[in-house]
Coordinates of C-alpha atoms in Angstrom, one line a residue:
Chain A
X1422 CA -30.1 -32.9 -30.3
X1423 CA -26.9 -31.2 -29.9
X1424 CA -27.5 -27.1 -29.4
X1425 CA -24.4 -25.7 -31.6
X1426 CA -25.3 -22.0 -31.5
X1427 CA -22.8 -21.3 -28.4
X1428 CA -20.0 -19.6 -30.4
X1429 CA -20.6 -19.4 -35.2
X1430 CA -17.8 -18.1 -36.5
X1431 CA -17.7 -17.6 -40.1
X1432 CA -15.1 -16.8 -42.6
X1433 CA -13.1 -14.4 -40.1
X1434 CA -10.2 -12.8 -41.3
X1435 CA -8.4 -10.1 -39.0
X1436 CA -5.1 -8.0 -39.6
X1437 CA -3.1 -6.5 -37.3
X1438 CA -0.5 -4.1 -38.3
X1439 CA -1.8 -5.0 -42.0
X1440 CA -0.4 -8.2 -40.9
X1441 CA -2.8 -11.0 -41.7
X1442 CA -2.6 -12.9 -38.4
X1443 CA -5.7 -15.2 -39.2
X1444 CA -7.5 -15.9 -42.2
X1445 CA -10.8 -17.6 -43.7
X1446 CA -11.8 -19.1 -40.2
X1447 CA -14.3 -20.8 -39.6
X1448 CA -15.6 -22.4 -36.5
X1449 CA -18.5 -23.4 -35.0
X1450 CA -18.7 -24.2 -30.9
X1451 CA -21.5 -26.4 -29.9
X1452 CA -23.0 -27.0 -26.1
X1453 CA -20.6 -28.8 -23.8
X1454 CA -18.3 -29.2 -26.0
X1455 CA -14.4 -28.6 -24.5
X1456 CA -12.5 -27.1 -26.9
X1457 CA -8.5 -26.8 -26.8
X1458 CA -7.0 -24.6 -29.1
X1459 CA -3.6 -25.4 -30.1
X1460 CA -1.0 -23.4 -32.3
X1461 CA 2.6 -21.8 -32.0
X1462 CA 3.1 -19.0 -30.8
X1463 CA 2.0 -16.1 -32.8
X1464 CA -0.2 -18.0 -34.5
X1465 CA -3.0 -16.2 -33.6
X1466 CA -4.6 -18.4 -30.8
X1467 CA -5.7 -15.7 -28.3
X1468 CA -6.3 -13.2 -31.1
X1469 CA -9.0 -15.5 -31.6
X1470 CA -10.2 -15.7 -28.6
X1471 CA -10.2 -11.8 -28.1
X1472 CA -12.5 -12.0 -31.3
X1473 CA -14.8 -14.5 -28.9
X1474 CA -14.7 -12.2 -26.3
X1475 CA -15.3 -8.9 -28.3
X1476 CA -12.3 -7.2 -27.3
X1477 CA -10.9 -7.3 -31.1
X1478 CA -13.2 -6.7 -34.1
X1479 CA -12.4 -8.7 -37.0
X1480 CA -11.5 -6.9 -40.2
X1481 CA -14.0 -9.5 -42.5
X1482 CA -16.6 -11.8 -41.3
X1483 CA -18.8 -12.6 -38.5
X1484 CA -18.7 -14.0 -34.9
X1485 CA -21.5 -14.5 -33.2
X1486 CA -21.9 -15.8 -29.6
X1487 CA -25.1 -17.1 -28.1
X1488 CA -26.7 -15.8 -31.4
X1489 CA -25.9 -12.5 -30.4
X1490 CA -23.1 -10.0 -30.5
X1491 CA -19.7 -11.0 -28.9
X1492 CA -20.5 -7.4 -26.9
X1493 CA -24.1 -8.2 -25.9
X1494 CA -22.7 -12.1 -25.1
X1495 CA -20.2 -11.5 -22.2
X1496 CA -22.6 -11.8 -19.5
X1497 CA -22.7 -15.4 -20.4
X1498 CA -19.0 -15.9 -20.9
X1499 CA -16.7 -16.6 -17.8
X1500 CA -12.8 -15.5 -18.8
X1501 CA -9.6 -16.7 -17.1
X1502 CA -7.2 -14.3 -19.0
X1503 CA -3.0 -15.1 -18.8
X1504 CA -1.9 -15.4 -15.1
X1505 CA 1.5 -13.9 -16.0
X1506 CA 0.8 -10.3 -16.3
X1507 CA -1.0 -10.4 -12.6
X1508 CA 1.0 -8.4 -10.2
X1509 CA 1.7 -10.6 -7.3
X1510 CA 2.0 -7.5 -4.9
X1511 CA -1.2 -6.1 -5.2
X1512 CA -2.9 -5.7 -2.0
X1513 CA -5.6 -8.6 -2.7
X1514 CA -7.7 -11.2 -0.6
X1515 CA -8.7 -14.2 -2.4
X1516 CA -12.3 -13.3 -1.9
X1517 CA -11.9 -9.8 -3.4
X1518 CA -9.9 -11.3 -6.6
X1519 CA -13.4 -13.8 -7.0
X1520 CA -15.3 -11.2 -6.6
X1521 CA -14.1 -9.2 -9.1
X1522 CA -15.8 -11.7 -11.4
X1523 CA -19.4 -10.3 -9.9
X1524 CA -18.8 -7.2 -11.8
X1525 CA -21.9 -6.4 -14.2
X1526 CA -23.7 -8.8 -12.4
X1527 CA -25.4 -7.0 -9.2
X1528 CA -25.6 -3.5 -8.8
X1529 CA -23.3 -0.7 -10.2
X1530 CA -22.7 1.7 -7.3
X1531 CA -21.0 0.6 -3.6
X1532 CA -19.7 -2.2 -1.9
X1533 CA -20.3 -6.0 -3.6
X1534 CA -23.9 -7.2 -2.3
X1535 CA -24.7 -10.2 -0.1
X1536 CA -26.2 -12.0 -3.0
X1537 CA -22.2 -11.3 -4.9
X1538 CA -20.6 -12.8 -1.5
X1539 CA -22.7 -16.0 -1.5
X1540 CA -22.1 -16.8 -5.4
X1541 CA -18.3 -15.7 -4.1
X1542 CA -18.3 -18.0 -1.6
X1543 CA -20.1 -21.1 -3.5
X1544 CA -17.8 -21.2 -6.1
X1545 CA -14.9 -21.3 -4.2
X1546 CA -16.1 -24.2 -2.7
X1547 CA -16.3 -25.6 -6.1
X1548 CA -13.1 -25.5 -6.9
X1549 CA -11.5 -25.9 -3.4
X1550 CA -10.6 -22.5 -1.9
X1551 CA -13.1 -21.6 0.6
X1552 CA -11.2 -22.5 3.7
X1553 CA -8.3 -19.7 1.7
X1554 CA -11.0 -17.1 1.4
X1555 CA -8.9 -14.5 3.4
X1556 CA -5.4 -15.3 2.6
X1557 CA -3.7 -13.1 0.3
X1558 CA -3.4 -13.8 -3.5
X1559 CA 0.0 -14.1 -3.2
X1560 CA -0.3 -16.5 -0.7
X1561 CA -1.6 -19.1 -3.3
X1562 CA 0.7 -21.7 -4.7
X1563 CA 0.7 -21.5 -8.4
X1564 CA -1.6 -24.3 -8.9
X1565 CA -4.3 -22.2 -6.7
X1566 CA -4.1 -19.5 -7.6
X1567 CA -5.3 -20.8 -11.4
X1568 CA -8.4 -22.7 -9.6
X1569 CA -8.8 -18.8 -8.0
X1570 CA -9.1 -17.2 -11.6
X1571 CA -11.3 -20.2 -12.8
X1572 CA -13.6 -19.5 -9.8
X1573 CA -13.4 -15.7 -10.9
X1574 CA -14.6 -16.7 -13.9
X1575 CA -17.6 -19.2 -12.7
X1576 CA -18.7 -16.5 -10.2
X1577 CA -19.8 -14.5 -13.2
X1578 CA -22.1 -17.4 -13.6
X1579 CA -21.5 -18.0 -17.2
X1580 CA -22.5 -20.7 -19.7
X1581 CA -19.4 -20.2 -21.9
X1582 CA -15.9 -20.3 -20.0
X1583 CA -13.1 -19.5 -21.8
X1584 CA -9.5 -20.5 -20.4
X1585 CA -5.9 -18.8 -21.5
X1586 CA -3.1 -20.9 -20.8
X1587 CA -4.5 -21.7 -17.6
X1588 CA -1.6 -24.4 -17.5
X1589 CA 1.7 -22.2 -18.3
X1590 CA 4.8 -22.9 -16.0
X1591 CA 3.0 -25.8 -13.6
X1592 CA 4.0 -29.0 -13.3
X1593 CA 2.7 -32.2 -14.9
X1594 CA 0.9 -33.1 -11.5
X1595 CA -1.0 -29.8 -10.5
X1596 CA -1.8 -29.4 -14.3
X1597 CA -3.8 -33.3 -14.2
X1598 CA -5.5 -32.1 -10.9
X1599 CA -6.5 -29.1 -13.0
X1600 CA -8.2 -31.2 -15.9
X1601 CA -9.8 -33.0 -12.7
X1602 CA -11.5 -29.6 -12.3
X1603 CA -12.0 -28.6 -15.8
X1604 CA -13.8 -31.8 -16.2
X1605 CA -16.1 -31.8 -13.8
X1606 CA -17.0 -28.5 -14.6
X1607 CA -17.9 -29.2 -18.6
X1608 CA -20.7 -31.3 -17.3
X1609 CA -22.5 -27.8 -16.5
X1610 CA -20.7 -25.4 -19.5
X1611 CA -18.6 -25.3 -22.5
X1612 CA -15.2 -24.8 -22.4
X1613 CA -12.3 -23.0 -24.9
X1614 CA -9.2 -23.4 -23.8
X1615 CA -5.8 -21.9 -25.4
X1616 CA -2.4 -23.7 -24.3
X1617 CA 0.7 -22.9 -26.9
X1618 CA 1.7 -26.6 -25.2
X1619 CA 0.4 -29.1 -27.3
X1620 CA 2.7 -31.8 -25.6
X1621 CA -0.3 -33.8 -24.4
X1622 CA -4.5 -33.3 -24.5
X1623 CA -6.0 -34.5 -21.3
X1624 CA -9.1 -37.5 -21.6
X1625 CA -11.1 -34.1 -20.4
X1626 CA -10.7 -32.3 -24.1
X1627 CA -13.5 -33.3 -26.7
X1628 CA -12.3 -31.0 -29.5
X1629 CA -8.8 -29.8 -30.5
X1630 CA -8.6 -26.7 -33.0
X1631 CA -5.4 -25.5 -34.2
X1632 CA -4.7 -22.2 -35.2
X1633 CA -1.7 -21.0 -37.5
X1634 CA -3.0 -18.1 -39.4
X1635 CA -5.5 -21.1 -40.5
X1636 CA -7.9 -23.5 -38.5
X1637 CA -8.0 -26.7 -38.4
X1638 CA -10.7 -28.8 -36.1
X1639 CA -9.7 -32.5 -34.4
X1640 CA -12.0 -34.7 -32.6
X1641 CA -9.9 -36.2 -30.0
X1642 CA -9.6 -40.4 -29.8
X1643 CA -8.7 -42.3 -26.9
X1644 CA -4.9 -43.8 -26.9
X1645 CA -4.7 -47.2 -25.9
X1646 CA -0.8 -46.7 -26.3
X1647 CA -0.1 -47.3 -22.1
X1648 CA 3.9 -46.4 -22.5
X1649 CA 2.2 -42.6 -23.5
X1650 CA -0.2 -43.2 -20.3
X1651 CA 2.6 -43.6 -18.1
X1652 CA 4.4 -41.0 -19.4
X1653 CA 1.7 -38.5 -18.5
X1654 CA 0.7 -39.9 -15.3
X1655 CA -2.7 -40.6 -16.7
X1656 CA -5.3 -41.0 -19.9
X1657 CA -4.4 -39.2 -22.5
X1658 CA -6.4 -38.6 -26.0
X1659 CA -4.9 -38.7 -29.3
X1660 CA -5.4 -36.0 -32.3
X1661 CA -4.7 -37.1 -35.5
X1662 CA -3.1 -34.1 -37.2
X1663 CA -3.5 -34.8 -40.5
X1664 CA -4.0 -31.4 -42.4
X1665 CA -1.7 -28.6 -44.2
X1666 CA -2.6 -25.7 -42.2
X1667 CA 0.0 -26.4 -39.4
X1668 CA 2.9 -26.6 -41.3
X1669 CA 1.9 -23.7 -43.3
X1670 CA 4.1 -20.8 -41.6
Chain B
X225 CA 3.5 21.0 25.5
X226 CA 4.5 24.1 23.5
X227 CA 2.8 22.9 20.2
X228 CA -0.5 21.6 22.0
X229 CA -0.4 25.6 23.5
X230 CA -0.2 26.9 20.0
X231 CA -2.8 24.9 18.6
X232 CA -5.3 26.4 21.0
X233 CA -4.2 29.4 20.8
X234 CA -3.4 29.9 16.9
X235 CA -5.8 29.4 14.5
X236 CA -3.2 28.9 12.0
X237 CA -2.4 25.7 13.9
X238 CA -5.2 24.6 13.8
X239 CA -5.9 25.4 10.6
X240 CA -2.5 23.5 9.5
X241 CA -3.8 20.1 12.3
X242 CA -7.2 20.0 10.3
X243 CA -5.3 20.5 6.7
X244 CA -3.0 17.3 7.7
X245 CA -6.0 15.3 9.1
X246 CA -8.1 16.2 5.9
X247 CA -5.3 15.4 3.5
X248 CA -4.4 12.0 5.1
X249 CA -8.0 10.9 4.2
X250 CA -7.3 11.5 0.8
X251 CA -3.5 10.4 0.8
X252 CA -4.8 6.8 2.3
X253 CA -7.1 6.2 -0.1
X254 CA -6.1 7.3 -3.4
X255 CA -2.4 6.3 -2.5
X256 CA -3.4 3.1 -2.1
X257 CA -4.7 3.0 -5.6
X258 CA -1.7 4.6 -7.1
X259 CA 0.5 2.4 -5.4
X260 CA -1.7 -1.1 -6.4
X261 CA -1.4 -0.1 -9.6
X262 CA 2.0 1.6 -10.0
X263 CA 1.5 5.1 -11.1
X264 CA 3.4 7.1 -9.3
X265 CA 5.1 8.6 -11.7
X266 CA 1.8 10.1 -13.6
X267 CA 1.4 11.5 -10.1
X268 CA 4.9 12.8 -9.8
X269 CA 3.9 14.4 -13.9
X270 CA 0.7 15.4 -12.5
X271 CA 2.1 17.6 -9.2
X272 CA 4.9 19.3 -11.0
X273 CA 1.8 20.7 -13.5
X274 CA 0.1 21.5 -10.6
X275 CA 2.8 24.9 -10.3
X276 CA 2.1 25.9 -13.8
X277 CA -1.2 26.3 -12.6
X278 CA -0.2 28.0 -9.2
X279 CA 1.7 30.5 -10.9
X280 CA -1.1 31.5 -13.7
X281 CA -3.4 31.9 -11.1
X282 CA -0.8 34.0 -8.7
X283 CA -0.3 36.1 -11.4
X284 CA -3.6 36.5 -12.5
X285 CA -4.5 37.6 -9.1
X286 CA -1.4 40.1 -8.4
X287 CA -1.6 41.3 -12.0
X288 CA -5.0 41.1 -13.4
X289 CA -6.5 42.2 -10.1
X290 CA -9.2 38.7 -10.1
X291 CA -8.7 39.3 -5.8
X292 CA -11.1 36.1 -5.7
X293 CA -8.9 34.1 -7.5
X294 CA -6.6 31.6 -5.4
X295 CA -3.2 29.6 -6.7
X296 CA -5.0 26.8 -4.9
X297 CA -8.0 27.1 -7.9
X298 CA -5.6 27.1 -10.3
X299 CA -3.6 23.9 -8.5
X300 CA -6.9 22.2 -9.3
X301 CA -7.4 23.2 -13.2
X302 CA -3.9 22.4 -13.9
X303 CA -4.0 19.0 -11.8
X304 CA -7.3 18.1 -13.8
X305 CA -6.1 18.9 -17.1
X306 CA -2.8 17.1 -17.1
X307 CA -4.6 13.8 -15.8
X308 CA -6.9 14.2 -18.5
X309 CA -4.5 14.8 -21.0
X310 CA -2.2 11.6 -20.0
X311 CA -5.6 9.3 -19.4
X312 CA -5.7 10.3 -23.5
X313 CA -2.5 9.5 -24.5
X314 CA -2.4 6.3 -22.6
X315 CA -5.3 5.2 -24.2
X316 CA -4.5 6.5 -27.9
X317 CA -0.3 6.9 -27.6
X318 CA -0.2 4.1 -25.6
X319 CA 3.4 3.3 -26.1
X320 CA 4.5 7.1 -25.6
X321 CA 3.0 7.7 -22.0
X322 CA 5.6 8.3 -20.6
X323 CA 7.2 11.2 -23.1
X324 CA 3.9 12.8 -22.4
X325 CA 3.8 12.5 -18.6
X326 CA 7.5 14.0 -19.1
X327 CA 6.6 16.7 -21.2
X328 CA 3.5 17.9 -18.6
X329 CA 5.8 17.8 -15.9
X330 CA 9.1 19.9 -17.2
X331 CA 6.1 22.3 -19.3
X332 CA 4.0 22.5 -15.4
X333 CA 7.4 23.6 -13.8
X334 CA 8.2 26.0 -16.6
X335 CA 5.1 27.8 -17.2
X336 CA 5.1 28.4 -13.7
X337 CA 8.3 29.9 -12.6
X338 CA 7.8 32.3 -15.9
X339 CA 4.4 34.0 -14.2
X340 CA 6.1 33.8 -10.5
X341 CA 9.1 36.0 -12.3
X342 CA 6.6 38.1 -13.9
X343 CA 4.5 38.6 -11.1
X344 CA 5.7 41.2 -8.2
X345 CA 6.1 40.5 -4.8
X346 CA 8.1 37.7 -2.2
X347 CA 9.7 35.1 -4.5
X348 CA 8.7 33.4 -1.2
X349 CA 5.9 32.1 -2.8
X350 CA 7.9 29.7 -5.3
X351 CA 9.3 28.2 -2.3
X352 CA 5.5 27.3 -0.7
X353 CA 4.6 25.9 -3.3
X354 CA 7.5 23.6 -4.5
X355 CA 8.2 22.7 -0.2
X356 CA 4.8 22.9 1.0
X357 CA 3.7 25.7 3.8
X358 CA 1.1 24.0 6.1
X359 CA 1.4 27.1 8.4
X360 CA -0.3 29.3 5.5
X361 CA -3.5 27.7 5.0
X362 CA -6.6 29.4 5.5
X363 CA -10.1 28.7 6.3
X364 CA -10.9 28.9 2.4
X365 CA -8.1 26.8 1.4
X366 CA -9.4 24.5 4.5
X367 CA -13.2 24.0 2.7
X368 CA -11.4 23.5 -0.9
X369 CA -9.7 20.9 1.1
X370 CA -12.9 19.6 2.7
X371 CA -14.7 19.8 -0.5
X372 CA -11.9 17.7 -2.9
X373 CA -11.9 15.1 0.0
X374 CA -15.4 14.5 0.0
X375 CA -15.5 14.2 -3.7
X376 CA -12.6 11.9 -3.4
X377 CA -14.2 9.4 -0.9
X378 CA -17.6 9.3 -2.1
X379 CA -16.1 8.1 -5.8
X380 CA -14.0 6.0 -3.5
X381 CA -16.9 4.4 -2.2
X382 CA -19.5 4.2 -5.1
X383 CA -16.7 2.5 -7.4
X384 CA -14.6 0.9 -5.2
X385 CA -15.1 -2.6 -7.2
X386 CA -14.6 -0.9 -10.4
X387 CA -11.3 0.7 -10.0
X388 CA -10.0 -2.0 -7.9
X389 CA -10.5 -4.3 -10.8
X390 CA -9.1 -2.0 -13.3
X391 CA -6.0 -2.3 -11.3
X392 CA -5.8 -5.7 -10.9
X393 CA -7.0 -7.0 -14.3
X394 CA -7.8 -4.7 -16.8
X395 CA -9.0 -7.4 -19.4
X396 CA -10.8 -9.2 -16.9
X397 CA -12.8 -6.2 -16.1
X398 CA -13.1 -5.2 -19.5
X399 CA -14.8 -8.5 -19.8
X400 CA -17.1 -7.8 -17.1
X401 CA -18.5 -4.9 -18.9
X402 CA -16.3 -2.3 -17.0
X403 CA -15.9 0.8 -18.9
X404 CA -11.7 1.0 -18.3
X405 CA -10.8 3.9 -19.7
X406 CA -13.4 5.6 -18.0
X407 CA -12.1 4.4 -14.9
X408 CA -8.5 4.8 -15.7
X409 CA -9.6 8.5 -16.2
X410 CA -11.3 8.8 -12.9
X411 CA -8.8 7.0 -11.1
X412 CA -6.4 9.5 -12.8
X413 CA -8.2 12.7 -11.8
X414 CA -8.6 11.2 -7.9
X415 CA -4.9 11.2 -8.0
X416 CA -4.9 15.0 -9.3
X417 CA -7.0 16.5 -6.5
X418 CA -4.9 14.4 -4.1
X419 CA -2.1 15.8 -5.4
X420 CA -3.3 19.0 -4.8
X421 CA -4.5 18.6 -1.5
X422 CA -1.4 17.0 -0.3
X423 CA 0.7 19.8 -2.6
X424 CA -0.5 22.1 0.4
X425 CA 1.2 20.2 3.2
X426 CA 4.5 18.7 1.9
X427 CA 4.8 20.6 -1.4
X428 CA 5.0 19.4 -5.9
X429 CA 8.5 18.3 -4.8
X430 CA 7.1 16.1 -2.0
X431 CA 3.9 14.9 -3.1
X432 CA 4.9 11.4 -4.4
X433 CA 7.0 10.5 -1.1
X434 CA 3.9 11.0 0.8
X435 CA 1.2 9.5 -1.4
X436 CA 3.9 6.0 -1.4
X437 CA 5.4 5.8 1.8
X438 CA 2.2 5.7 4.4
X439 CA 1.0 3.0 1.8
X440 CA 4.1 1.3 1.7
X441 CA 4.2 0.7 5.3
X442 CA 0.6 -0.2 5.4
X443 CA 1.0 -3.0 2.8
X444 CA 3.4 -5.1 4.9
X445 CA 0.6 -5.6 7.4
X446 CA -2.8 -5.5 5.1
X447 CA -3.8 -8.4 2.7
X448 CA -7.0 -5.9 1.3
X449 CA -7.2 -2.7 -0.2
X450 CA -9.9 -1.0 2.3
X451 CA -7.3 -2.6 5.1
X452 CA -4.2 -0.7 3.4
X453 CA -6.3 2.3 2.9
X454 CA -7.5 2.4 6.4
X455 CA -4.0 1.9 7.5
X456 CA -2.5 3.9 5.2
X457 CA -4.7 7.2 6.4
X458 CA -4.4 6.4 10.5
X459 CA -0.2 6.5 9.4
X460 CA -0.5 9.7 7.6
X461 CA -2.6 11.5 10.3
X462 CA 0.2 10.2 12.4
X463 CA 2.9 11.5 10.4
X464 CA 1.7 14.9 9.9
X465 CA 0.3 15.9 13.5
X466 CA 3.5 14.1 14.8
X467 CA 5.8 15.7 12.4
X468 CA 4.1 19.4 12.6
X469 CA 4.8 18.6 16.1
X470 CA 8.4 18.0 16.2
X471 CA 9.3 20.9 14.1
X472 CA 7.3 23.5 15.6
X473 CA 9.9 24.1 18.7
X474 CA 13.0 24.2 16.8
X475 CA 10.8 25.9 14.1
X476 CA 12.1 23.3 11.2
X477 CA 10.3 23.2 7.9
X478 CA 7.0 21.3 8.3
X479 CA 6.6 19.6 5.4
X480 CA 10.3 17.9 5.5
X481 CA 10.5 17.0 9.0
X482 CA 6.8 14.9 7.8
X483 CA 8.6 13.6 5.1
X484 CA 11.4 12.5 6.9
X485 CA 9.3 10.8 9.5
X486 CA 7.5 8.9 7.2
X487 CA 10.7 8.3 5.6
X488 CA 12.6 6.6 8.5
X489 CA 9.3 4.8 9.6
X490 CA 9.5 3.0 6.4
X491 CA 12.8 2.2 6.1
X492 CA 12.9 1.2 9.8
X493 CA 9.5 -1.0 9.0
X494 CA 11.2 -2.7 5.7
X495 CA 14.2 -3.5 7.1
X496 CA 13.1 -5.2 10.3
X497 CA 10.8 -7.2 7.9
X498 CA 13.6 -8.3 5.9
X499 CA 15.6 -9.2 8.7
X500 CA 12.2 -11.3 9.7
X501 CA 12.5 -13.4 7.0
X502 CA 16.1 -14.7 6.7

């Protein structure tokens, strides 16, 4: 029996500006499921995961997470926000930027604890890092430095991880490698993940949601099309996009 | 030879060796922060506000007869106040910050050369404050120093993680359960009491130069904050016992030749590193 209490949103409307950026939306996010939510820009796709998170409040409706509170939720939810506002300069180890993710985990006052370091260390063996532990952030190809956030986000130990364009501005190859990862990881938790690039959905994706001002949910099939295969240097899923909401601007 | 003579043998140099030693702990590790996470010109608002507060004080002391009352006290109310009142507007103005870091730093400047005119006595005083005086410190201003310091590295040390984080990723942290603003407002009244520590040395005018540059040339060999802060501080206490030392012969401001050291070490540190890597 299929647990579907991980994220219940119901008949969420929220205005920004007294701009109606989404309406009537309703969504339900069931155990190991892998999410993508798709939309244009503007559209309102991370405005819905703020409302996930519980860093937006929305102006009708409900979302709950875990049954609780987005707020009293986040200790279960691991958050890769957009890599493009990170400042490349910042004095930062790799370890330090992973450990950031132990925050309201261990204790509140002084240094990280030993306990924070091992998690730290074991899940950047999980996606691939440990041997980069001490290089600087910067250091980090592109590609990396997105399996660094996503180990940020697992060090929080979370059941939930939710993933903002973790895939802007890489190439075709390092993003396949990173559905490798995102794969193997939604064996253990579910994953929502926003990308504004619907081009193609990687085997790895279960559900696809699109968001313009409206939601729309898609079960992914498999595409037997190979010419499309090739094309994307691997398997790729079809959505059948069948519904008005999308072309409604 | 001459300066190691007078530091024995005048407590004001001493007084002004201790001052730059106590002020580079502060200037490493809050400059670090401001650097990280680009502020400097909320700490360049937050200095020049720092006279208004000089000059109330001055002239509340002169005037008023409150003998107790130092322009260094006043330093620290003013400081305080105008990094709470930008940590406000950046969290409810957000998109004016900068008019009001503006505003605080032409209003400091202006209340306070109204109370220097108004108050009697060397006009001397306006030219301490705005070019630093380490020469004139004395053994209260020394424990103020002391005092601010040890505030400064005990938050520094409990929440570490915290404002690190804040800098780096605000969302994330906000995620994690960090209280940002909070920490945006701490982070903002560690870089006020620097500022006033380090207003003592180099002077308002000054104060961003020095809390930048010893940072700057740290970062080129750190890959860690504590690193660059433990850097940062050994450079300043370099800069400032070196720099008092080089101008107390030719008797040269103190506070500029420091400056200018740290200045040309900088420059002379960036360019060979650019040279490095064509």
């Amino acid at each position: 029996m299929e647990k579907c209490a991980v994220v219940e949103i119901e008949k969420v409307f929220f205005a920004y500006d007294g701009e109606t950026v989404l309406e009537d939306v309703n969504l339900t996010i069931c155990e190991k499921d892998f999410i993508w939510i798709v939309g244009p820009n503007g559209g309102g796709k991370t405005t819905l995961v703020k409302l996930i998170l519980g860093l937006l409040t929305p102006s009708g409706g409900a979302v709950r997470v875990f049954e609780k509170s987005p707020q009293q939720a986040r200790s279960k939810i691991g958050y890769m926000p957009q890599h493009a506002h990170l400042d490349q300069r910042f004095p930062v180890s790799v370890s330090d930027v992973v450990l950031m993710g132990r925050l309201g985990e261990g204790r509140r006052y002084g240094p990280f604890s030993k306990k924070d370091r091992q998690v730290a260390y074991e899940v950047l063996e999980e996606v691939g890092l440990n041997e980069f532990a001490d290089r600087h952030f910067a250091s980090l190809s592109g590609g990396q430095q997105r399996r660094l956030l996503i180990a940020r986000a697992l060090a929080s130990q979370p059941q939930l991880l939710i993933l903002d364009e973790p895939t802007a501005n890489l190439d075709l190859l390092v993003v396949r490698e990173l559905y490798e990862l995102l794969h193997k990881l939604n064996s253990q938790f579910t994953i929502v993940m926003v990308s504004h690039d619907p081009a193609f959905v990687s085997q790895a994706v279960k559900n696809v949601v699109c968001v313009n001002r409206k939601v729309a949910v898609h079960p992914t099939t498999a595409v037997g099309d190979e010419v499309l295969s090739e094309l994307y240097h691997g398997h790729v899923r079809m959505v059948r996009h069948g519904h008005s909401a999308a072309e409604k601007e | 030879m001459e300066f190691i003579d007078a530091v024995f043998n005048h407590t004001f140099m001493l007084y002004a060796l201790l001052t730059g030693v106590l002020a580079s702990i502060a200037c490493g590790v809050v400059g670090t922060y401001v650097v990280a996470r680009r502020i400097t010109y909320i700490a360049g608002g937050i200095a020049h506000s720092v006279l208004g507060g000089m000059g109330l004080a001055y002239y509340l002391k002169v005037v008023q007869g409150l003998s107790w009352l130092q322009p260094l006290h006043g330093a620290v109310v003013a400081a305080l106040a105008s990094a709470v009142t930008i940590a406000l507007a950046s969290i409810y103005l957000k998109e004016r910050e900068d008019t009001v870091i503006g505003a605080i730093w032409a209003i400091g400047m202006a209340v306070g050369i109204i109370f220097i005119a108004k108050t009697p006595g060397y006009s001397e005083n306006l030219m301490s404050y705005l070019f630093g005086n380490i020469l004139m410190v004395t053994r209260g201003d020394l424990w103020l120093i002391a005092a601010l310091d040890a505030f400064v590295v005990i938050v520094g040390y409990l929440f570490h993680k915290q404002i690190a984080a804040v800098c780096f990723d605000e969302e994330f942290a906000r995620v994690r359960g960090v209280r940002v603003q909070l920490f945006y407002l701490l982070l903002l009244c560690l870089t006020a009491l620097t500022v006033v520590i380090l207003t003592t040395v180099v002077g308002i005018v000054m104060v961003i130069a020095f809390l930048t540059l010893p940072v700057a040339v740290a970062g080129y060999f750190t890959r860690k904050l504590w690193q660059t802060m433990v850097l940062a501080t050994l450079l300043s206490i370099f800069f400032m016992t070196f720099g008092l030392a080089l101008s107390y012969s030719p008797d040269l401001p103190a506070g500029a030749t420091i400056i200018i050291l740290a200045g040309l070490t900088y420059l002379i540190v960036s360019v060979i590193k650019a040279l490095r890597k064509i």
